mmCIF file of C-alpha atoms and ligand atoms in Angstrom:
data_model
loop_
_atom_site.group_PDB
_atom_site.id
_atom_site.type_symbol
_atom_site.label_atom_id
_atom_site.label_comp_id
_atom_site.label_asym_id
_atom_site.label_seq_id
_atom_site.Cartn_x
_atom_site.Cartn_y
_atom_site.Cartn_z
ATOM 1 C CA MET A 24 -18.997 4.924 -20.759
ATOM 2 C CA LYS A 25 -15.806 6.886 -19.760
ATOM 3 C CA LEU A 26 -14.728 4.032 -17.319
ATOM 4 C CA MET A 27 -14.625 0.960 -19.646
ATOM 5 C CA SER A 28 -12.566 3.551 -21.897
ATOM 6 C CA LYS A 29 -9.504 3.123 -20.788
ATOM 7 C CA GLN A 30 -7.459 0.442 -20.102
ATOM 8 C CA VAL A 31 -6.828 -0.628 -16.469
ATOM 9 C CA ILE A 32 -4.052 -0.952 -14.145
ATOM 10 C CA LEU A 33 -4.672 -2.147 -10.399
ATOM 11 C CA THR A 34 -3.081 -3.236 -8.226
ATOM 12 C CA GLY A 35 -3.986 -3.780 -4.192
ATOM 13 C CA ILE A 36 -2.093 -2.902 -1.308
ATOM 14 C CA ARG A 37 -2.381 -5.136 2.501
ATOM 15 C CA ALA A 38 -3.500 -3.107 4.836
ATOM 16 C CA ASN A 39 -0.211 -3.071 8.083
ATOM 17 C CA ASN A 40 0.101 -1.201 10.850
ATOM 18 C CA ASP A 41 4.166 -0.686 11.405
ATOM 19 C CA LEU A 42 5.135 -0.008 8.047
ATOM 20 C CA THR A 43 8.912 1.105 7.521
ATOM 21 C CA ILE A 44 11.270 3.199 5.285
ATOM 22 C CA GLY A 45 12.064 -0.488 3.668
ATOM 23 C CA ASN A 46 7.566 -0.591 2.806
ATOM 24 C CA TYR A 47 7.349 3.170 2.273
ATOM 25 C CA PHE A 48 10.325 3.104 -0.381
ATOM 26 C CA GLY A 49 9.970 -0.329 -1.933
ATOM 27 C CA ALA A 50 6.479 -0.389 -2.622
ATOM 28 C CA ILE A 51 4.609 2.841 -1.534
ATOM 29 C CA LEU A 52 6.234 5.323 -3.016
ATOM 30 C CA PRO A 53 6.893 3.636 -6.598
ATOM 31 C CA MET A 54 3.143 2.519 -6.719
ATOM 32 C CA ILE A 55 2.322 6.024 -5.526
ATOM 33 C CA ASP A 56 4.102 7.663 -8.583
ATOM 34 C CA MET A 57 3.101 4.708 -11.241
ATOM 35 C CA ALA A 58 -0.266 5.798 -10.352
ATOM 36 C CA THR A 59 0.232 9.697 -10.427
ATOM 37 C CA THR A 60 2.262 9.277 -14.395
ATOM 38 C CA ARG A 61 -0.127 6.665 -15.637
ATOM 39 C CA ALA A 62 -2.991 7.915 -14.653
ATOM 40 C CA GLU A 63 -3.601 10.142 -18.050
ATOM 41 C CA GLU A 64 -3.718 6.885 -20.289
ATOM 42 C CA PHE A 65 -5.236 4.158 -17.503
ATOM 43 C CA GLN A 66 -7.721 4.001 -15.260
ATOM 44 C CA VAL A 67 -5.733 3.163 -12.145
ATOM 45 C CA ASN A 68 -7.032 1.028 -9.424
ATOM 46 C CA LEU A 69 -5.650 1.595 -6.122
ATOM 47 C CA PHE A 70 -7.372 -1.247 -3.630
ATOM 48 C CA VAL A 71 -7.136 -2.029 0.209
ATOM 49 C CA PRO A 72 -7.660 -5.983 -0.222
ATOM 50 C CA ASP A 73 -9.363 -5.967 3.540
ATOM 51 C CA LEU A 74 -10.922 -9.158 3.141
ATOM 52 C CA HIS A 75 -7.268 -10.458 2.588
ATOM 53 C CA SER A 76 -6.594 -8.892 6.026
ATOM 54 C CA PHE A 77 -7.610 -11.882 7.963
ATOM 55 C CA THR A 78 -6.152 -15.211 5.679
ATOM 56 C CA THR A 79 -3.948 -15.172 9.011
ATOM 57 C CA PRO A 80 -4.784 -14.561 12.758
ATOM 58 C CA ILE A 81 -4.575 -10.705 13.005
ATOM 59 C CA ASN A 82 -5.925 -8.220 15.888
ATOM 60 C CA HIS A 83 -9.193 -7.137 14.578
ATOM 61 C CA ARG A 84 -9.431 -4.171 16.783
ATOM 62 C CA GLU A 85 -6.562 -2.841 14.809
ATOM 63 C CA LEU A 86 -7.755 -3.527 11.093
ATOM 64 C CA GLN A 87 -9.947 -0.323 11.195
ATOM 65 C CA SER A 88 -7.010 2.142 11.866
ATOM 66 C CA ALA A 89 -4.306 -0.220 10.328
ATOM 67 C CA ILE A 90 -6.545 0.231 6.929
ATOM 68 C CA TRP A 91 -6.946 4.231 7.744
ATOM 69 C CA ASN A 92 -3.166 5.092 8.715
ATOM 70 C CA ASN A 93 -2.565 3.336 5.278
ATOM 71 C CA LEU A 94 -4.622 5.777 3.414
ATOM 72 C CA ARG A 95 -3.333 8.517 5.469
ATOM 73 C CA ILE A 96 0.600 7.521 3.786
ATOM 74 C CA PHE A 97 -1.140 7.170 0.846
ATOM 75 C CA VAL A 98 -2.119 10.456 0.905
ATOM 76 C CA ALA A 99 1.053 12.073 2.795
ATOM 77 C CA ALA A 100 3.070 10.198 0.021
ATOM 78 C CA GLY A 101 1.298 12.224 -2.635
ATOM 79 C CA LEU A 102 -1.270 10.537 -3.675
ATOM 80 C CA PRO A 103 -3.679 12.789 -5.476
ATOM 81 C CA LEU A 104 -7.343 12.846 -4.259
ATOM 82 C CA ASP A 105 -9.007 15.050 -6.630
ATOM 83 C CA GLN A 106 -7.503 12.659 -10.067
ATOM 84 C CA PRO A 107 -10.895 10.856 -11.657
ATOM 85 C CA ASP A 108 -8.988 8.053 -12.922
ATOM 86 C CA ILE A 109 -7.419 7.135 -9.838
ATOM 87 C CA HIS A 110 -9.767 5.536 -8.242
ATOM 88 C CA ILE A 111 -9.299 4.448 -4.424
ATOM 89 C CA TYR A 112 -11.366 2.170 -2.685
ATOM 90 C CA ARG A 113 -12.465 -0.998 0.008
ATOM 91 C CA GLN A 114 -12.558 -4.661 -1.552
ATOM 92 C CA SER A 115 -15.378 -4.999 2.238
ATOM 93 C CA TYR A 116 -17.241 -2.220 0.966
ATOM 94 C CA ILE A 117 -18.270 -4.068 -2.773
ATOM 95 C CA PRO A 118 -19.880 -7.217 -2.201
ATOM 96 C CA ALA A 119 -19.100 -7.969 -5.584
ATOM 97 C CA HIS A 120 -15.737 -9.545 -4.921
ATOM 98 C CA SER A 121 -17.093 -12.210 -1.982
ATOM 99 C CA GLU A 122 -20.245 -12.705 -5.001
ATOM 100 C CA MET A 123 -17.248 -13.586 -7.822
ATOM 101 C CA THR A 124 -15.564 -15.242 -5.269
ATOM 102 C CA TRP A 125 -18.275 -17.968 -4.199
ATOM 103 C CA ILE A 126 -18.417 -18.465 -7.939
ATOM 104 C CA ILE A 127 -15.210 -18.893 -9.600
ATOM 105 C CA ASP A 128 -14.029 -21.139 -6.522
ATOM 106 C CA CYS A 129 -16.992 -23.543 -7.713
ATOM 107 C CA PHE A 130 -13.981 -24.163 -10.977
ATOM 108 C CA VAL A 131 -11.300 -24.572 -9.329
ATOM 109 C CA GLY A 132 -9.514 -27.442 -8.267
ATOM 110 C CA MET A 133 -8.552 -28.253 -4.635
ATOM 111 C CA GLY A 134 -5.215 -29.079 -5.869
ATOM 112 C CA GLU A 135 -4.383 -25.718 -7.725
ATOM 113 C CA LEU A 136 -4.379 -24.199 -4.488
ATOM 114 C CA GLY A 137 -3.016 -26.534 -2.263
ATOM 115 C CA ARG A 138 0.083 -25.661 -4.755
ATOM 116 C CA MET A 139 0.253 -22.428 -4.341
ATOM 117 C CA THR A 140 3.578 -21.238 -2.850
ATOM 118 C CA GLN A 141 1.972 -18.561 -0.463
ATOM 119 C CA PHE A 142 -0.158 -21.295 0.737
ATOM 120 C CA LYS A 143 2.038 -23.801 1.145
ATOM 121 C CA GLU A 144 4.356 -21.781 2.872
ATOM 122 C CA LYS A 145 1.952 -19.347 5.704
ATOM 123 C CA SER A 146 -0.421 -22.755 6.238
ATOM 124 C CA TYR A 147 3.168 -24.189 7.148
ATOM 125 C CA LYS A 148 3.634 -21.098 9.596
ATOM 126 C CA GLU A 149 -0.150 -21.462 10.568
ATOM 127 C CA ASP A 150 0.107 -24.883 12.012
ATOM 128 C CA GLU A 151 3.287 -23.879 14.167
ATOM 129 C CA SER A 152 2.327 -20.445 15.265
ATOM 130 C CA LYS A 153 2.405 -19.315 18.977
ATOM 131 C CA SER A 154 -1.543 -17.991 18.468
ATOM 132 C CA GLY A 155 -2.329 -21.921 19.614
ATOM 133 C CA GLU A 156 -4.510 -22.287 16.732
ATOM 134 C CA ASP A 157 -4.276 -25.573 14.818
ATOM 135 C CA ARG A 158 -5.952 -25.230 12.217
ATOM 136 C CA VAL A 159 -4.797 -23.307 8.819
ATOM 137 C CA ARG A 160 -7.712 -21.010 7.695
ATOM 138 C CA VAL A 161 -9.932 -21.964 4.639
ATOM 139 C CA GLY A 162 -9.061 -18.514 3.966
ATOM 140 C CA LEU A 163 -5.620 -18.602 3.707
ATOM 141 C CA PHE A 164 -6.047 -21.625 0.867
ATOM 142 C CA ASN A 165 -8.848 -19.842 -0.627
ATOM 143 C CA TYR A 166 -6.684 -16.454 -0.465
ATOM 144 C CA PRO A 167 -5.847 -16.247 -4.729
ATOM 145 C CA VAL A 168 -9.385 -16.903 -5.714
ATOM 146 C CA LEU A 169 -10.420 -13.815 -3.947
ATOM 147 C CA MET A 170 -7.840 -12.292 -5.246
ATOM 148 C CA ALA A 171 -8.673 -13.737 -9.134
ATOM 149 C CA ALA A 172 -12.219 -11.872 -8.110
ATOM 150 C CA ASP A 173 -10.293 -8.328 -7.125
ATOM 151 C CA ILE A 174 -8.084 -8.636 -11.029
ATOM 152 C CA LEU A 175 -11.544 -10.181 -13.024
ATOM 153 C CA LEU A 176 -14.335 -7.934 -11.934
ATOM 154 C CA TYR A 177 -12.605 -4.783 -13.422
ATOM 155 C CA ASN A 178 -11.373 -5.847 -16.706
ATOM 156 C CA ALA A 179 -7.599 -5.122 -15.466
ATOM 157 C CA THR A 180 -4.799 -5.828 -18.016
ATOM 158 C CA TYR A 181 -1.913 -4.241 -15.643
ATOM 159 C CA VAL A 182 -1.549 -5.795 -12.287
ATOM 160 C CA PRO A 183 1.530 -4.792 -10.827
ATOM 161 C CA VAL A 184 3.136 -7.324 -7.703
ATOM 162 C CA GLY A 185 5.820 -8.305 -6.427
ATOM 163 C CA ASP A 186 7.744 -11.492 -7.015
ATOM 164 C CA ASP A 187 5.556 -13.295 -3.884
ATOM 165 C CA GLN A 188 2.557 -12.757 -5.883
ATOM 166 C CA THR A 189 3.186 -13.644 -9.295
ATOM 167 C CA GLN A 190 1.699 -17.081 -8.726
ATOM 168 C CA HIS A 191 -1.406 -15.977 -7.948
ATOM 169 C CA LEU A 192 -1.317 -13.697 -10.949
ATOM 170 C CA GLU A 193 -0.907 -16.836 -13.855
ATOM 171 C CA PHE A 194 -3.609 -18.509 -11.492
ATOM 172 C CA THR A 195 -5.695 -15.677 -12.719
ATOM 173 C CA ARG A 196 -4.825 -15.491 -16.146
ATOM 174 C CA ASP A 197 -6.158 -19.404 -16.023
ATOM 175 C CA ILE A 198 -9.210 -19.213 -14.399
ATOM 176 C CA ALA A 199 -10.127 -16.011 -16.619
ATOM 177 C CA GLU A 200 -9.265 -18.910 -19.549
ATOM 178 C CA ARG A 201 -10.841 -21.709 -18.527
ATOM 179 C CA LEU A 202 -14.255 -19.949 -17.339
ATOM 180 C CA ASN A 203 -14.353 -17.702 -20.902
ATOM 181 C CA ASN A 204 -13.557 -20.933 -22.683
ATOM 182 C CA LYS A 205 -16.196 -22.810 -20.897
ATOM 183 C CA PHE A 206 -18.574 -20.423 -21.282
ATOM 184 C CA ASP A 207 -17.754 -19.568 -24.542
ATOM 185 C CA GLN A 208 -18.220 -16.117 -24.399
ATOM 186 C CA GLU A 209 -15.410 -13.033 -23.209
ATOM 187 C CA LEU A 210 -16.662 -13.241 -20.182
ATOM 188 C CA PHE A 211 -12.811 -11.856 -18.163
ATOM 189 C CA THR A 212 -10.382 -9.848 -19.681
ATOM 190 C CA ILE A 213 -7.444 -11.978 -19.443
ATOM 191 C CA PRO A 214 -4.006 -9.808 -17.614
ATOM 192 C CA LYS A 215 -0.653 -9.310 -19.563
ATOM 193 C CA PRO A 216 1.658 -11.850 -18.742
ATOM 194 C CA VAL A 217 4.163 -11.978 -15.868
ATOM 195 C CA LYS A 218 6.825 -10.900 -18.067
ATOM 196 C CA GLU A 219 4.950 -8.671 -20.448
ATOM 197 C CA GLN A 220 3.648 -6.343 -16.742
ATOM 198 C CA HIS A 221 7.472 -6.109 -16.051
ATOM 199 C CA GLU A 222 8.584 -4.504 -19.182
ATOM 200 C CA PHE A 223 5.044 -2.435 -18.450
ATOM 201 C CA PHE A 224 6.240 -1.400 -15.401
ATOM 202 C CA GLY A 225 10.397 -1.874 -15.355
ATOM 203 C CA LYS A 226 11.622 -4.846 -13.244
ATOM 204 C CA ASP A 227 11.759 -3.783 -9.769
ATOM 205 C CA GLN A 228 14.932 -2.178 -9.335
ATOM 206 C CA GLY A 229 15.475 -4.718 -6.699
ATOM 207 C CA LEU A 230 15.627 -1.778 -4.201
ATOM 208 C CA ARG A 231 17.004 -3.838 -0.698
ATOM 209 C CA ILE A 232 17.205 -1.794 2.471
ATOM 210 C CA LYS A 233 18.361 -4.517 5.380
ATOM 211 C CA ASP A 234 18.247 -4.505 9.126
ATOM 212 C CA LEU A 235 20.445 -2.136 10.422
ATOM 213 C CA GLN A 236 21.371 -4.198 13.490
ATOM 214 C CA ASP A 237 21.870 -7.439 11.412
ATOM 215 C CA PRO A 238 22.690 -5.535 7.467
ATOM 216 C CA THR A 239 22.927 -9.649 5.775
ATOM 217 C CA LYS A 240 18.900 -9.754 6.316
ATOM 218 C CA LYS A 241 15.919 -7.764 5.001
ATOM 219 C CA MET A 242 14.301 -4.592 6.703
ATOM 220 C CA SER A 243 10.697 -6.258 8.233
ATOM 221 C CA LYS A 244 8.625 -5.437 11.073
ATOM 222 C CA SER A 245 9.073 -8.836 11.973
ATOM 223 C CA ASP A 246 12.235 -8.384 13.609
ATOM 224 C CA GLU A 247 11.396 -8.608 17.249
ATOM 225 C CA SER A 248 13.631 -5.906 19.419
ATOM 226 C CA GLY A 249 12.671 -3.279 16.233
ATOM 227 C CA LYS A 250 16.194 -1.735 16.720
ATOM 228 C CA GLY A 251 17.357 -2.828 12.978
ATOM 229 C CA VAL A 252 13.982 -1.067 11.684
ATOM 230 C CA ILE A 253 12.913 2.168 10.873
ATOM 231 C CA PHE A 254 9.316 2.645 11.811
ATOM 232 C CA LEU A 255 7.562 5.240 10.052
ATOM 233 C CA ASN A 256 5.760 5.981 12.758
ATOM 234 C CA ASP A 257 9.221 6.095 14.697
ATOM 235 C CA SER A 258 10.048 9.450 16.152
ATOM 236 C CA PRO A 259 12.687 10.980 14.455
ATOM 237 C CA GLU A 260 14.769 11.260 17.664
ATOM 238 C CA LEU A 261 14.948 7.433 18.010
ATOM 239 C CA ALA A 262 15.326 6.600 14.175
ATOM 240 C CA ALA A 263 18.069 8.736 14.304
ATOM 241 C CA LYS A 264 19.264 6.522 17.625
ATOM 242 C CA LYS A 265 18.608 3.459 15.330
ATOM 243 C CA VAL A 266 21.021 4.893 12.420
ATOM 244 C CA MET A 267 23.622 5.465 15.369
ATOM 245 C CA SER A 268 24.324 2.045 16.657
ATOM 246 C CA ALA A 269 23.881 0.856 13.355
ATOM 247 C CA THR A 270 26.329 -1.830 12.643
ATOM 248 C CA THR A 271 29.252 -1.658 10.495
ATOM 249 C CA ASP A 272 32.175 -3.009 9.791
ATOM 250 C CA SER A 273 36.334 -3.068 10.360
ATOM 251 C CA VAL A 274 37.487 -2.191 6.742
ATOM 252 C CA GLY A 275 37.103 1.790 8.202
ATOM 253 C CA GLN A 276 36.605 3.065 5.096
ATOM 254 C CA VAL A 277 33.297 3.080 3.475
ATOM 255 C CA ASN A 278 32.255 1.472 0.116
ATOM 256 C CA LEU A 279 29.432 -0.185 -2.088
ATOM 257 C CA ASP A 280 30.122 -3.478 -1.238
ATOM 258 C CA TRP A 281 27.140 -5.617 -0.483
ATOM 259 C CA GLU A 282 29.199 -8.450 -0.259
ATOM 260 C CA ASN A 283 31.775 -7.128 2.221
ATOM 261 C CA GLN A 284 30.371 -4.335 3.906
ATOM 262 C CA PRO A 285 26.816 -4.932 3.665
ATOM 263 C CA GLY A 286 26.099 -1.588 7.126
ATOM 264 C CA ILE A 287 27.983 0.670 5.033
ATOM 265 C CA SER A 288 26.341 -0.470 1.568
ATOM 266 C CA ASN A 289 23.085 -0.168 3.023
ATOM 267 C CA LEU A 290 23.234 3.146 4.609
ATOM 268 C CA LEU A 291 24.547 4.246 1.976
ATOM 269 C CA GLN A 292 21.087 3.304 -0.010
ATOM 270 C CA ILE A 293 19.148 4.637 2.786
ATOM 271 C CA LEU A 294 21.067 8.108 1.853
ATOM 272 C CA ALA A 295 20.576 7.589 -1.336
ATOM 273 C CA LEU A 296 16.531 7.695 -1.433
ATOM 274 C CA PHE A 297 16.560 9.892 1.344
ATOM 275 C CA GLN A 298 18.009 12.409 -1.003
ATOM 276 C CA HIS A 299 16.817 11.681 -3.864
ATOM 277 C CA ARG A 300 19.608 10.500 -5.914
ATOM 278 C CA SER A 301 20.931 7.131 -7.336
ATOM 279 C CA ILE A 302 23.319 4.913 -5.187
ATOM 280 C CA GLU A 303 26.213 4.985 -7.039
ATOM 281 C CA GLU A 304 26.372 8.420 -7.150
ATOM 282 C CA VAL A 305 25.977 9.096 -2.986
ATOM 283 C CA ALA A 306 28.477 6.536 -3.465
ATOM 284 C CA SER A 307 31.256 8.128 -4.724
ATOM 285 C CA GLU A 308 31.224 11.108 -2.792
ATOM 286 C CA TRP A 309 31.519 8.994 0.294
ATOM 287 C CA GLN A 310 33.896 6.543 -1.214
ATOM 288 C CA GLY A 311 37.032 6.302 1.505
ATOM 289 C CA ASN A 312 35.463 8.436 3.639
ATOM 290 C CA THR A 313 36.635 6.929 7.372
ATOM 291 C CA GLN A 314 34.870 9.162 9.582
ATOM 292 C CA TYR A 315 31.922 6.220 9.966
ATOM 293 C CA GLY A 316 30.247 8.435 12.565
ATOM 294 C CA GLU A 317 30.648 11.618 10.306
ATOM 295 C CA PHE A 318 28.585 9.427 7.365
ATOM 296 C CA LYS A 319 26.081 8.043 10.608
ATOM 297 C CA LYS A 320 25.194 11.741 11.600
ATOM 298 C CA THR A 321 24.873 12.359 7.795
ATOM 299 C CA VAL A 322 22.798 9.351 7.416
ATOM 300 C CA ALA A 323 21.031 9.958 10.892
ATOM 301 C CA ASP A 324 20.210 13.047 10.119
ATOM 302 C CA ALA A 325 18.258 12.930 6.378
ATOM 303 C CA VAL A 326 16.256 9.942 8.469
ATOM 304 C CA LYS A 327 15.209 12.372 11.015
ATOM 305 C CA GLY A 328 14.678 15.024 8.187
ATOM 306 C CA PHE A 329 12.602 12.372 6.435
ATOM 307 C CA LEU A 330 10.721 11.604 9.182
ATOM 308 C CA VAL A 331 9.385 14.990 10.780
ATOM 309 C CA ASP A 332 8.236 15.459 6.629
ATOM 310 C CA LEU A 333 6.026 13.245 6.621
ATOM 311 C CA GLN A 334 4.930 12.784 9.823
ATOM 312 C CA ASP A 335 3.944 17.065 9.299
ATOM 313 C CA LYS A 336 2.019 15.739 6.192
ATOM 314 C CA LEU A 337 0.200 12.745 7.418
ATOM 315 C CA ALA A 338 -0.573 15.254 10.412
ATOM 316 C CA GLN A 339 -1.968 17.420 7.862
ATOM 317 C CA VAL A 340 -4.239 14.905 5.934
ATOM 318 C CA ASP A 341 -8.216 15.759 5.835
ATOM 319 C CA ASP A 342 -9.536 12.591 6.655
ATOM 320 C CA SER A 343 -12.877 13.610 5.376
ATOM 321 C CA ALA A 344 -11.469 14.307 2.095
ATOM 322 C CA VAL A 345 -10.136 11.155 2.128
ATOM 323 C CA LYS A 346 -13.443 9.713 2.705
ATOM 324 C CA THR A 347 -15.483 11.412 -0.171
ATOM 325 C CA LYS A 348 -12.926 9.575 -2.429
ATOM 326 C CA LEU A 349 -13.795 6.318 -0.830
ATOM 327 C CA GLU A 350 -17.294 6.452 -1.195
ATOM 328 C CA ALA A 351 -16.600 8.446 -5.009
ATOM 329 C CA SER A 352 -14.608 5.458 -6.117
ATOM 330 C CA GLU A 353 -16.681 2.869 -4.373
ATOM 331 C CA ALA A 354 -20.100 3.945 -5.931
ATOM 332 C CA ALA A 355 -18.016 3.639 -8.995
ATOM 333 C CA MET A 356 -16.711 0.714 -8.547
ATOM 334 C CA ASP A 357 -19.731 -0.870 -7.283
ATOM 335 C CA LYS A 358 -21.177 -0.968 -10.716
ATOM 336 C CA VAL A 359 -18.465 -1.622 -12.637
ATOM 337 C CA ALA A 360 -17.672 -5.033 -10.674
ATOM 338 C CA GLY A 361 -21.617 -5.240 -10.672
ATOM 339 C CA GLU A 362 -21.976 -5.319 -14.235
ATOM 340 C CA THR A 363 -18.351 -7.660 -14.801
ATOM 341 C CA LEU A 364 -20.733 -9.960 -11.756
ATOM 342 C CA LEU A 365 -24.461 -9.862 -13.793
ATOM 343 C CA LYS A 366 -22.466 -10.987 -16.986
ATOM 344 C CA THR A 367 -20.967 -14.047 -14.955
ATOM 345 C CA GLN A 368 -24.145 -14.693 -13.148
ATOM 346 C CA LYS A 369 -26.236 -15.209 -16.687
ATOM 347 C CA ALA A 370 -23.686 -17.446 -17.866
ATOM 348 C CA VAL A 371 -23.081 -19.892 -14.809
ATOM 349 C CA GLY A 372 -27.304 -19.618 -15.043
ATOM 350 C CA LEU A 373 -28.014 -18.168 -11.984
ATOM 351 C CA ARG A 374 -29.468 -14.886 -13.882
HETATM 352 N N1 LIG B 430 -2.407 -10.436 -3.050
HETATM 353 C C1 LIG B 430 -1.590 -9.151 -2.701
HETATM 354 C C2 LIG B 430 -0.521 -8.786 -1.431
HETATM 355 O O1 LIG B 430 -0.208 -9.976 -0.607
HETATM 356 C C3 LIG B 430 -2.371 -8.499 -2.587
HETATM 357 C C4 LIG B 430 -4.046 -8.455 -3.210
HETATM 358 C C5 LIG B 430 -5.382 -8.645 -3.406
HETATM 359 C C6 LIG B 430 -3.995 -8.134 -4.614
HETATM 360 N N2 LIG B 430 -5.827 -8.747 -4.789
HETATM 361 C C7 LIG B 430 -4.913 -8.176 -5.306
HETATM 362 C C8 LIG B 430 -2.485 -7.589 -5.714
HETATM 363 C C9 LIG B 430 -5.089 -7.938 -6.061
HETATM 364 C C10 LIG B 430 -3.038 -7.170 -6.827
HETATM 365 C C11 LIG B 430 -3.840 -7.316 -7.570
HETATM 366 O O2 LIG B 430 0.553 -8.402 -2.090
#
């Protein structure tokens, strides 16, 4: 039972077709680094929550390509495919996720789910959506239950999630405790509380990449023009142009000052990431420089170099190796999840 001997770190990364450099440096890279460094001591489960993908409307024809595109990006970002304690799998390939969701559903109140901030925010948006659909999906309402199943099936203790997901993690702890008490046995491992998660993973470093056109808001794919956003699949030339036309200020000299010079500070941040240095270090090198053009050119070249390199690595990813890894992980994880499901089915009287 080698699989059960190590504590489990687990996280799901939603498939998304237009990832930005913000996603890359803020989420993907730290996650891959975490997986690589922790896999000695822990079992690391990184999965694609594909069943969560259409809790809000998507283009279903693009889902497969989004899933594969993301898996390739993970590999290009350094995810090892030959590390036996890192498991990469697709949620929908392991039926226990859906089955466990149903069972948990029968022990959760509508009120609990209705209070979830993500549900309130997203259902509000859906209501006024341009999609012409006036229904808020039950799947969106039920999102946290599927997420709890994702975590509890593998007895995960550490679950790195962003601030927007901590409420769902607390919910997972509640429901695990509730069922353990109700059935008077340790059906589920209770994940560590959010505070301990932060201590373990280090509170996120507050990385903020801002929109190049409007540096007061976050760089996000939902930006309509795309001019302020660098996508991982932008051509390196286009990305360099976007940097050259980034909004700056009339101060006229480079300073790290998010308040008064958000555009310049953002470019310093971006440069620091691409040069693998701290923002303070990069800022002190450019501090006081009055040549915004020269500064931007340096950032643009760094962005270009990064994209050339990443896209080159992406082109070299061996899909069949990824598929082999996925299938091996899915078979192994199906066993683990199946055991937890069976235990639960017995507890509730289904077996
Ligand atoms: N809800 C997470 C997000 O949007 C993705 C996710 C699904 C997840 N299931 C999970 C994360 C289980 C951690 C554990 O980011």
